[in-house]
PDB file of C-alpha atoms in Angstrom:
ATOM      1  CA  UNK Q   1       9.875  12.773   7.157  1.00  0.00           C
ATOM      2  CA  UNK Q   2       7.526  10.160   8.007  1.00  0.00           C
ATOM      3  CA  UNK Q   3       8.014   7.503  10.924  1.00  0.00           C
ATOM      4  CA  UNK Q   4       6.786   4.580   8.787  1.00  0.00           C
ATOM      5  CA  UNK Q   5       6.228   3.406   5.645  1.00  0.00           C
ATOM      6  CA  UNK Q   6       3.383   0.854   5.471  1.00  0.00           C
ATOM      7  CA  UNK Q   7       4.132  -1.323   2.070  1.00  0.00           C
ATOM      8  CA  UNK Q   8       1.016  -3.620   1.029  1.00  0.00           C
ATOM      9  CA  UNK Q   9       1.430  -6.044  -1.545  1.00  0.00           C
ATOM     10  CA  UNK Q  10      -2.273  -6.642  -3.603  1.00  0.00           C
ATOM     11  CA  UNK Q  11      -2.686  -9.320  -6.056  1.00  0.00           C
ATOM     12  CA  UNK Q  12      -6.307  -9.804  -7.020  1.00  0.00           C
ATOM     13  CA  UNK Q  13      -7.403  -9.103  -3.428  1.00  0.00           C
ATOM     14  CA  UNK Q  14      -8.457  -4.911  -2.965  1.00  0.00           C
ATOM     15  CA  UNK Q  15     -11.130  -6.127  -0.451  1.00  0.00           C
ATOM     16  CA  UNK Q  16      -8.649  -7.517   2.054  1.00  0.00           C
ATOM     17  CA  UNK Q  17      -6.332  -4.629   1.405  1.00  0.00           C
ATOM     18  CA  UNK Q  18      -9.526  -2.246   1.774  1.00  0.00           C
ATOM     19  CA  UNK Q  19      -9.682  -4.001   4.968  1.00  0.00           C
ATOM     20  CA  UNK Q  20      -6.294  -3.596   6.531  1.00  0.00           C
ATOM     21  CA  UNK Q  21      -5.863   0.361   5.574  1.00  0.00           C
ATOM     22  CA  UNK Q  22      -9.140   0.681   7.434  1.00  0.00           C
ATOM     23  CA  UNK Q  23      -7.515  -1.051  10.073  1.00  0.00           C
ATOM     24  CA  UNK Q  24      -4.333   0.809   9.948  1.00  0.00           C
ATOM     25  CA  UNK Q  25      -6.369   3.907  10.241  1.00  0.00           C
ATOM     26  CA  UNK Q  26      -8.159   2.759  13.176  1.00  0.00           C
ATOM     27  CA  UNK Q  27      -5.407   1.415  15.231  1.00  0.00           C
ATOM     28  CA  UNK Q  28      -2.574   3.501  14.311  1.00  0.00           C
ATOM     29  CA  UNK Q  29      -1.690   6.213  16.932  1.00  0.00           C
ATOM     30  CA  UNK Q  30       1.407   8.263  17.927  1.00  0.00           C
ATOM     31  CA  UNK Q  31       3.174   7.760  14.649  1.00  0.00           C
ATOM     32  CA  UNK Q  32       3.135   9.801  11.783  1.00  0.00           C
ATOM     33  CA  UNK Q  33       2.667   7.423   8.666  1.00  0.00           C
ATOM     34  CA  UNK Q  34       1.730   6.746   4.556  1.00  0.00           C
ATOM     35  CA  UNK Q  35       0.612   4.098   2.976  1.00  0.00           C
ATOM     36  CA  UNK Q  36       1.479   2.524  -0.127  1.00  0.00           C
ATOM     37  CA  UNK Q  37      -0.043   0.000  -2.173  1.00  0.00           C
ATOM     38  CA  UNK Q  38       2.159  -1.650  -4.704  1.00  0.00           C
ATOM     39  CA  UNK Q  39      -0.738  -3.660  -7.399  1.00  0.00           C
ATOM     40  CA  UNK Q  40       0.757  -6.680  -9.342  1.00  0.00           C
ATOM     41  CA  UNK Q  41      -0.430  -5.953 -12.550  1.00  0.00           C
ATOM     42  CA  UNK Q  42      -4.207  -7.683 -10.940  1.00  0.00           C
ATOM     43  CA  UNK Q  43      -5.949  -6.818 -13.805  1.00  0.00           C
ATOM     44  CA  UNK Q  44      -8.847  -6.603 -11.990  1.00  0.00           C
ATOM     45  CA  UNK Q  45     -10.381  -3.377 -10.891  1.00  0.00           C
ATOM     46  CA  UNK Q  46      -8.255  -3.272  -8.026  1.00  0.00           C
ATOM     47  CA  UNK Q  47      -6.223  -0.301  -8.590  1.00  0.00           C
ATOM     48  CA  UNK Q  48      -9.195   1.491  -9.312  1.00  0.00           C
ATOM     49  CA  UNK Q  49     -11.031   0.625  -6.634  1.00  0.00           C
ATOM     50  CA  UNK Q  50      -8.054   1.181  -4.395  1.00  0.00           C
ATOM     51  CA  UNK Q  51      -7.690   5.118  -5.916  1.00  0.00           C
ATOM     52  CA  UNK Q  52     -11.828   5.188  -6.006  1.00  0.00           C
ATOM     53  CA  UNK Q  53     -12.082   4.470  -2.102  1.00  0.00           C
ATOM     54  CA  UNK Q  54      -8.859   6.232  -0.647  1.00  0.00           C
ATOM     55  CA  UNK Q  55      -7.701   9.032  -3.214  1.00  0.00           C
ATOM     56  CA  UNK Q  56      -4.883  10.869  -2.345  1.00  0.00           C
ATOM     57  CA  UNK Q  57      -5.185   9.595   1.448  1.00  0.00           C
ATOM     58  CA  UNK Q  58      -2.450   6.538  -0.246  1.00  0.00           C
ATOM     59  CA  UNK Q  59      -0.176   6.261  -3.147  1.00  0.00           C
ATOM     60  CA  UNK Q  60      -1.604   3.262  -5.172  1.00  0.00           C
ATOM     61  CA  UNK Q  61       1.664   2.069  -7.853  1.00  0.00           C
ATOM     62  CA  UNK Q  62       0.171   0.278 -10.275  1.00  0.00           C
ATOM     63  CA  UNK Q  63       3.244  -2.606 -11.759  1.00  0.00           C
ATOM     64  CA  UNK Q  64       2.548  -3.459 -15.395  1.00  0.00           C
ATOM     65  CA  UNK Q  65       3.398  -7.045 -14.874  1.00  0.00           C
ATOM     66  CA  UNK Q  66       3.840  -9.119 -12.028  1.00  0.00           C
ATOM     67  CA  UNK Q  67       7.281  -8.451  -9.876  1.00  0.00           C
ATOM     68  CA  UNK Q  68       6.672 -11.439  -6.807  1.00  0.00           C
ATOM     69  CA  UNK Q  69       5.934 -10.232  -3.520  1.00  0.00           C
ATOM     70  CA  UNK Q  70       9.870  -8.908  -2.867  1.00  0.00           C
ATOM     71  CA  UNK Q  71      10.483  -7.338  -5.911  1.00  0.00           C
ATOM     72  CA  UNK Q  72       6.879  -5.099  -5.460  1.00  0.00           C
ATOM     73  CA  UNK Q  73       8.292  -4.402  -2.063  1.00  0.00           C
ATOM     74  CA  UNK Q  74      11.338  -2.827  -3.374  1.00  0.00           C
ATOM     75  CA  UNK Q  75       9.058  -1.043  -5.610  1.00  0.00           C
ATOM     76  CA  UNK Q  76       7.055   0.465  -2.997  1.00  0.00           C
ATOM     77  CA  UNK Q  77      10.249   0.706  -1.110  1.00  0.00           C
ATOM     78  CA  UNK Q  78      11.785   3.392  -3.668  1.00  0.00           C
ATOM     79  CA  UNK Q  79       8.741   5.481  -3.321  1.00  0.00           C
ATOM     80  CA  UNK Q  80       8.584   5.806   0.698  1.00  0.00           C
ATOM     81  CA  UNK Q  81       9.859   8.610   2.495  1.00  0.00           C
ATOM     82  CA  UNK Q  82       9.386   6.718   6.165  1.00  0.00           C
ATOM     83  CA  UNK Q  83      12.459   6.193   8.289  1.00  0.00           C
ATOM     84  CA  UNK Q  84      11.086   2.687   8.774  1.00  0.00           C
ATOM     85  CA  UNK Q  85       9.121   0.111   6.787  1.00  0.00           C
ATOM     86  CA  UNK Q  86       6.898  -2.109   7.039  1.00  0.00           C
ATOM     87  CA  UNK Q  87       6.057  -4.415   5.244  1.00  0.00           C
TER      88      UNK Q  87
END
């Protein structure tokens, strides 16, 4: 089992989510860790470009429509196998 689950939320915005997994990756020590990207149905690219720059390092869900920032939590949420999350 994982430590942690890291849930992030993307809406039209795979740069800054680019951004913070690179960040997780370079600040994250001592705990073992996934990461899991729940998309909002952004329509954009994003999910691709998420899968395109990361593979299999995350799971990318991608939500047919838009579920709100709680409900795309408990999304990701169903998927994680950490003891903790975080959201």
């Amino acid at each position: 089992m994982m430590d942690i689950s890291v849930i992030i939320v993307n809406y039209h915005s795979a740069k800054m989510v680019i951004d913070c997994i690179n960040s997780i990756y370079e600040k994250t020590k001592g705990v073992s860790y996934e990461i899991i990207v729940v998309d909002n149905a952004s329509g954009d690219g994003s999910v691709e470009t998420l899968r395109d720059t990361f593979g299999e390092k995350i799971t990318v869900i991608s939500s047919p429509e838009n579920l709100g920032f709680g409900k795309a939590n408990n999304l990701g949420a169903r998927q994680a196998t950490g003891k903790y999350l975080f959201l």
